[in-house]
Short mmCIF file of C-alpha atoms and ligand atoms in Angstrom, two decimals:
data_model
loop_
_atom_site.label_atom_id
_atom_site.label_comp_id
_atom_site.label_asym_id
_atom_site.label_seq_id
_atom_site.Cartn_x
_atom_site.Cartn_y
_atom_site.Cartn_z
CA UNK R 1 -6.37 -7.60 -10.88
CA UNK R 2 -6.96 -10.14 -8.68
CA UNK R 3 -6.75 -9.58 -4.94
CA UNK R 4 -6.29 -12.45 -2.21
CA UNK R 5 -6.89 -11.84 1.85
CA UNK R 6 -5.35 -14.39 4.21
CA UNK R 7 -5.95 -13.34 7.79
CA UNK R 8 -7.22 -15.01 10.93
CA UNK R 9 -9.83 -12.14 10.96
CA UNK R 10 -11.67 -11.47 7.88
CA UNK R 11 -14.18 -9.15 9.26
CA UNK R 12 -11.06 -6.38 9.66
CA UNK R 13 -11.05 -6.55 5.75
CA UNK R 14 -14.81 -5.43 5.36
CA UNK R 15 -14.10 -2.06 4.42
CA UNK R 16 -12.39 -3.49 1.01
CA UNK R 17 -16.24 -3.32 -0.23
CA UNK R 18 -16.76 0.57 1.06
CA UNK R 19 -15.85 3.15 -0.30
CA UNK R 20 -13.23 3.22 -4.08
CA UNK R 21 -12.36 0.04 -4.22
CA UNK R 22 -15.84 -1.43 -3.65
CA UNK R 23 -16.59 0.29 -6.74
CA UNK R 24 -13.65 -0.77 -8.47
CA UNK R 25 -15.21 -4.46 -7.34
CA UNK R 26 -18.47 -3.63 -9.51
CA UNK R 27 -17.09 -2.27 -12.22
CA UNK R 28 -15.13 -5.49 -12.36
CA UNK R 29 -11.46 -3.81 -12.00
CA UNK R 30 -10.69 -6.07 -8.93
CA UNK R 31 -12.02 -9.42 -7.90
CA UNK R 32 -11.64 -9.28 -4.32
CA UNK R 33 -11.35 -12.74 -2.02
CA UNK R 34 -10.86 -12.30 1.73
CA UNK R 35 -10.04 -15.92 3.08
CA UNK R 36 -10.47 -17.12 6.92
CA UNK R 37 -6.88 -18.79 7.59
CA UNK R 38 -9.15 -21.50 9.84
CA UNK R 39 -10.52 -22.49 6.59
CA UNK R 40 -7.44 -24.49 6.28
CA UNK R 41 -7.42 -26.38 10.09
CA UNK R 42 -8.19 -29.68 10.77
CA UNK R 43 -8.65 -29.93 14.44
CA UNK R 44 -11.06 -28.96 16.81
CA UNK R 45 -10.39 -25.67 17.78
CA UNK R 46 -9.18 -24.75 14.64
CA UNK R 47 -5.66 -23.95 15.90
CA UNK R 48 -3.43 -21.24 13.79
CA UNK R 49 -0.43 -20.42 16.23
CA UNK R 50 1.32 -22.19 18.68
CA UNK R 51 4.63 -21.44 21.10
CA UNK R 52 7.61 -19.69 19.76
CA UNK R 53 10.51 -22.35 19.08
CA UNK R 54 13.59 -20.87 21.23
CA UNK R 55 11.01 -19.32 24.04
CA UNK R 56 9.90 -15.53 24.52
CA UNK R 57 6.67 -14.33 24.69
CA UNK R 58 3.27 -14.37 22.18
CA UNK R 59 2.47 -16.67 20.04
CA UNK R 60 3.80 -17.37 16.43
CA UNK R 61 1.12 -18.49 13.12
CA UNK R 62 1.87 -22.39 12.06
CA UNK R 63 3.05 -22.79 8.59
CA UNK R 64 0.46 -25.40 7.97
CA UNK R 65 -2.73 -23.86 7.11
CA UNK R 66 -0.92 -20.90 4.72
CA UNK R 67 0.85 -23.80 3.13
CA UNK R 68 -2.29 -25.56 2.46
CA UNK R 69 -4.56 -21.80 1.80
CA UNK R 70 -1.24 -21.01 -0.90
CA UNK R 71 -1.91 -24.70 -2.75
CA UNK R 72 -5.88 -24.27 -2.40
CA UNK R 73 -5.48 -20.40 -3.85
CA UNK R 74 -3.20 -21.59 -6.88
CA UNK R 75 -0.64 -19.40 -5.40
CA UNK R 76 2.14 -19.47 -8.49
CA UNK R 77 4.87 -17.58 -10.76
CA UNK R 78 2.15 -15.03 -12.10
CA UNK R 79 0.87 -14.45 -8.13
CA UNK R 80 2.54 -11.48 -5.95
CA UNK R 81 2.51 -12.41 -1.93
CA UNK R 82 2.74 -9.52 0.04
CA UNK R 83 3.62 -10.08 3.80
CA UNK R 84 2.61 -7.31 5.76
CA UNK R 85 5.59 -6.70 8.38
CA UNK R 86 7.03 -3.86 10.37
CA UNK R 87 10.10 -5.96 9.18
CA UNK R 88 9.41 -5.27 5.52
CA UNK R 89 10.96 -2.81 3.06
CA UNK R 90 8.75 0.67 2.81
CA UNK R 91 5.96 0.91 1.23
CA UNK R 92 6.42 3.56 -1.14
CA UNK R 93 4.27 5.50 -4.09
CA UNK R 94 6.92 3.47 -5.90
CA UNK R 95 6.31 0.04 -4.83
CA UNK R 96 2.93 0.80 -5.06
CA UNK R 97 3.38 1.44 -8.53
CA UNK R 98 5.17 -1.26 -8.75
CA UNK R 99 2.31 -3.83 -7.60
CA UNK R 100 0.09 -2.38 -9.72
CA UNK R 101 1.61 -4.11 -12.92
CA UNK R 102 1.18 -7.30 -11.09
CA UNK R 103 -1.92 -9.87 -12.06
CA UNK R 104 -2.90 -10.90 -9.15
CA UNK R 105 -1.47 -10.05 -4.99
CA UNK R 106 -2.13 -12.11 -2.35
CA UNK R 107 -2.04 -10.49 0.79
CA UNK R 108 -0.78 -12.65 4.34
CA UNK R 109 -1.85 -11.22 7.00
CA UNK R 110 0.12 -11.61 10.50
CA UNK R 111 -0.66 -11.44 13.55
CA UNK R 112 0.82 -12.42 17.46
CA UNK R 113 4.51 -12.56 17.03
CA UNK R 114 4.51 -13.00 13.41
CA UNK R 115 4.43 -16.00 10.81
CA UNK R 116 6.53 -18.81 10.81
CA UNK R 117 9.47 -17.82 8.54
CA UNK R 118 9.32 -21.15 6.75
CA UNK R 119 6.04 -19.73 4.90
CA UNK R 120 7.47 -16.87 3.50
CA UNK R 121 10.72 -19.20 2.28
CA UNK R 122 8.13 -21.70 0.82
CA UNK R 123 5.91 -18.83 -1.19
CA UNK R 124 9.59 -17.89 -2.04
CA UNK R 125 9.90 -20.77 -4.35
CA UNK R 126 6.84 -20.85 -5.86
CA UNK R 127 5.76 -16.97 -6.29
CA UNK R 128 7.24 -13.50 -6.09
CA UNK R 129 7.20 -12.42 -2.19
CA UNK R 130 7.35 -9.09 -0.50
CA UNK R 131 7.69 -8.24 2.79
CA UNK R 132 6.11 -4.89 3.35
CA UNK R 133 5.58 -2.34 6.20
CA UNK R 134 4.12 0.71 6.27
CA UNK R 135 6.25 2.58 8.54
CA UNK R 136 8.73 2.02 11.96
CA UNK R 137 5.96 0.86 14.03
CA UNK R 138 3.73 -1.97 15.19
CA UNK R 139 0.58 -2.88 14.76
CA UNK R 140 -1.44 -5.67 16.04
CA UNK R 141 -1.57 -7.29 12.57
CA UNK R 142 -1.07 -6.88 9.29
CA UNK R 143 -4.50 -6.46 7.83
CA UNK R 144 -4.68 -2.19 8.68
CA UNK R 145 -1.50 -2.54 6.48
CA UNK R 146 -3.20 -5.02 3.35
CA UNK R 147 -6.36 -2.32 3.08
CA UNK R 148 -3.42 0.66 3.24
CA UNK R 149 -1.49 -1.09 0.48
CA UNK R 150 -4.72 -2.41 -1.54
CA UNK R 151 -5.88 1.14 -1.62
CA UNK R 152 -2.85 2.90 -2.67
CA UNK R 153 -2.50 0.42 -5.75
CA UNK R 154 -5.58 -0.24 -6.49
CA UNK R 155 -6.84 3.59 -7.26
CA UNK R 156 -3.57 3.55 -9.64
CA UNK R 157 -5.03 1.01 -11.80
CA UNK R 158 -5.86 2.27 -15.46
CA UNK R 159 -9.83 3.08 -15.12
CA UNK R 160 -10.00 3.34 -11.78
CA UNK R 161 -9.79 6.92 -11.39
CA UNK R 162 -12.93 8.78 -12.52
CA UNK R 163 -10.02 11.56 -14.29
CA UNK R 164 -6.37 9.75 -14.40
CA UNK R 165 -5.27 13.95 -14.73
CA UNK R 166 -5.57 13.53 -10.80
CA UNK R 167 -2.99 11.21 -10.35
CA UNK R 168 -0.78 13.35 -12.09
CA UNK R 169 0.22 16.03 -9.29
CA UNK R 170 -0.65 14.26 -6.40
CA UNK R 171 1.96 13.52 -3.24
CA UNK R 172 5.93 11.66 -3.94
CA UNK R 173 4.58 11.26 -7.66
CA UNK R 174 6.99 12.92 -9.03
CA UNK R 175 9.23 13.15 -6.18
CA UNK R 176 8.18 16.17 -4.51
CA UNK R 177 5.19 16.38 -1.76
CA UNK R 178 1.85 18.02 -3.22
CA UNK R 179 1.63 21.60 -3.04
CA UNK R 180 -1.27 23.30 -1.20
CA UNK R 181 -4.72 23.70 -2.69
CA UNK R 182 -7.88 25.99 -2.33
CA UNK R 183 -10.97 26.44 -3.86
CA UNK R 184 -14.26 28.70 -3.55
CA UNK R 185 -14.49 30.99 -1.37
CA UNK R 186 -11.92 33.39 -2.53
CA UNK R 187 -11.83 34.43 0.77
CA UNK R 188 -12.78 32.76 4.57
CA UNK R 189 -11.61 33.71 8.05
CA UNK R 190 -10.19 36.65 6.92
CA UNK R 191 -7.86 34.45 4.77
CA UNK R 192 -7.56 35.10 0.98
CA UNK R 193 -6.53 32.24 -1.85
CA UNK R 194 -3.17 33.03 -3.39
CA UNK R 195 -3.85 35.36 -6.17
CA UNK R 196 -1.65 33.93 -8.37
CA UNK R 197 -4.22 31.27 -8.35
CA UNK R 198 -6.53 33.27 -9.74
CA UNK R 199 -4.94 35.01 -12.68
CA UNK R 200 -5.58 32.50 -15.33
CA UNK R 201 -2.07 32.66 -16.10
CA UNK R 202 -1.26 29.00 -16.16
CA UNK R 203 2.57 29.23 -16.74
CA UNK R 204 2.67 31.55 -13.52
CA UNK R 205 0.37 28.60 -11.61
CA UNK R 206 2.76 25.87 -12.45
CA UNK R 207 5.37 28.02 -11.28
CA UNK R 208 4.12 28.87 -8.10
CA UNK R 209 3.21 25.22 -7.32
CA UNK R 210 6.64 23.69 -8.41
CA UNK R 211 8.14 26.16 -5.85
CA UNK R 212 5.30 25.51 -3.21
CA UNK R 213 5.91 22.12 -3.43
CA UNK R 214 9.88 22.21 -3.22
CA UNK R 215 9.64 24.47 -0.34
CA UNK R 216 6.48 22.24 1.51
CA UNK R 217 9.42 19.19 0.82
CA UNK R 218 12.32 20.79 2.03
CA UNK R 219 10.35 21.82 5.33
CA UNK R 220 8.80 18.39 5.79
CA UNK R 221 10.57 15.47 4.03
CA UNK R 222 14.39 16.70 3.29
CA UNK R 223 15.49 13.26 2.50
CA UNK R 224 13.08 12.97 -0.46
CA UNK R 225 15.50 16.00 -1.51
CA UNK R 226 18.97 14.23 -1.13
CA UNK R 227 21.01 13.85 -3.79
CA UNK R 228 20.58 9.94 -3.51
CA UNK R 229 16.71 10.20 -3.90
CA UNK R 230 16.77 12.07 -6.88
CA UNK R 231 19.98 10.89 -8.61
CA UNK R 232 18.24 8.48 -10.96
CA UNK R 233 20.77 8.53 -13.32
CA UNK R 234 19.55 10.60 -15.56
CA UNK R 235 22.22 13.28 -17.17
CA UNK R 236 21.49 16.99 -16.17
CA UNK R 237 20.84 19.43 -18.64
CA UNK R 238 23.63 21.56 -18.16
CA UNK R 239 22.36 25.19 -19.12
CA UNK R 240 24.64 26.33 -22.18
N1 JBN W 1 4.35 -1.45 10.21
C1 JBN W 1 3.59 -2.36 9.55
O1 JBN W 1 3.37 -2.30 8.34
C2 JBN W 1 3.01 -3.46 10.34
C3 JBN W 1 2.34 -4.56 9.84
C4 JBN W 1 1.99 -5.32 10.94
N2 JBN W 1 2.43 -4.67 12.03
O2 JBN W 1 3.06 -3.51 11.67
#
């Protein structure tokens, strides 16, 4: 996969060669390009935003250097844009899962007030686009958002977990939030593991964490219980 970085300040995207997906870079998984948006301005100050048409306050990113960053990045039908917005849809394990078919993402970064909406309706036409957010809230650009996204699809990618098994059981994969874990000591502060955990009776274990991790859902995230979130369409087994 092929990863793109538009953003007026690269140097917030360092961390994209730390850590996972720095090795996923040297192993060749990803082929990581973080782009300086003033790469594509032509006057002296190197100008990316200007006044909001129809007044109010902060400042708003000109069309013209993504235009011209899209047409220098070969930004086409097999490319994936992804706007990061707190107007976007959620990003969800889904939609992560989702990106992580695609070939190659592009990521365009805001900042200010936003990005001129004739961008996003121009990358419209020429690539898949997606608006994302991470959540109801603001930030003071979009890049904290690109290296939250990158990292939640990247470590999906096949190879790019050390053991896919842990992927399996982990948090909304299968609906449900993860149920607790423990390891060695069997016992600290005074506070023993579940001993169910240690019987070695594996049938009783995947009990106990089903239930663990219904109950941790119910308590915490109800509406990943409604009727709506699970109703996939899938017939129920009726017990005969
Ligand atoms: N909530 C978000 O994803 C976001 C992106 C930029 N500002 O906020």
């Amino acid at each position: 996969m092929r990863l793109d970085y538009l953003t007026i300040f690269p140097d917030y995207l360092a961390p994209l060669g730390l850590s996972l997906p720095g090795k996923a870079v040297e192993s060749g998984l990803i082929d990581v390009h973080v782009h300086d948006l003033r790469e594509w301005t032509h006057d002296r100050h190197r100008t990316v935003d200007d006044t909001p048409y129809g007044g109010g306050a902060g400042m708003v990113l000109k069309p013209e250097p993504f235009g011209e960053a899209f047409e220098a990045l070969g930004v086409d039908e097999h490319t994936t844009v992804v706007f990061t917005t707190p107007s976007g849809e959620p990003f969800t394990q889904r939609l992560a899962e989702e990106l992580a078919t695609r070939q190659r993402l592009v990521f365009a970064c805001g900042r200010y007030e936003g990005i001129d909406q004739r961008v996003i309706d121009h990358a419209r036409e020429v690539a898949e686009v997606r608006e994302v957010s991470l959540g109801d809230y603001v930030l003071n650009g979009g890049e904290v958002a690109a290296l939250a996204i990158t990292e939640a699809v990247v470590r999906l990618l096949p190879g790019f977990m050390g053991n896919a098994e842990s992927l399996v059981e982990e948090s909304h994969t299968g609906g449900l939030l993860e149920y607790p874990v423990y390891t060695k000591p069997p016992v600290w502060d005074g506070r023993e593991v579940p001993m169910v955990l240690r019987s070695g009776d594996h049938g009783l274990v995947a009990a106990w964490r089903q239930e663990q991790a219904r109950r941790r859902t119910a308590e915490r995230r109800p509406d990943l219980l409604a009727p709506s979130a699970l109703d996939d369409g899938t017939p129920i087994e009726r017990a005969v």
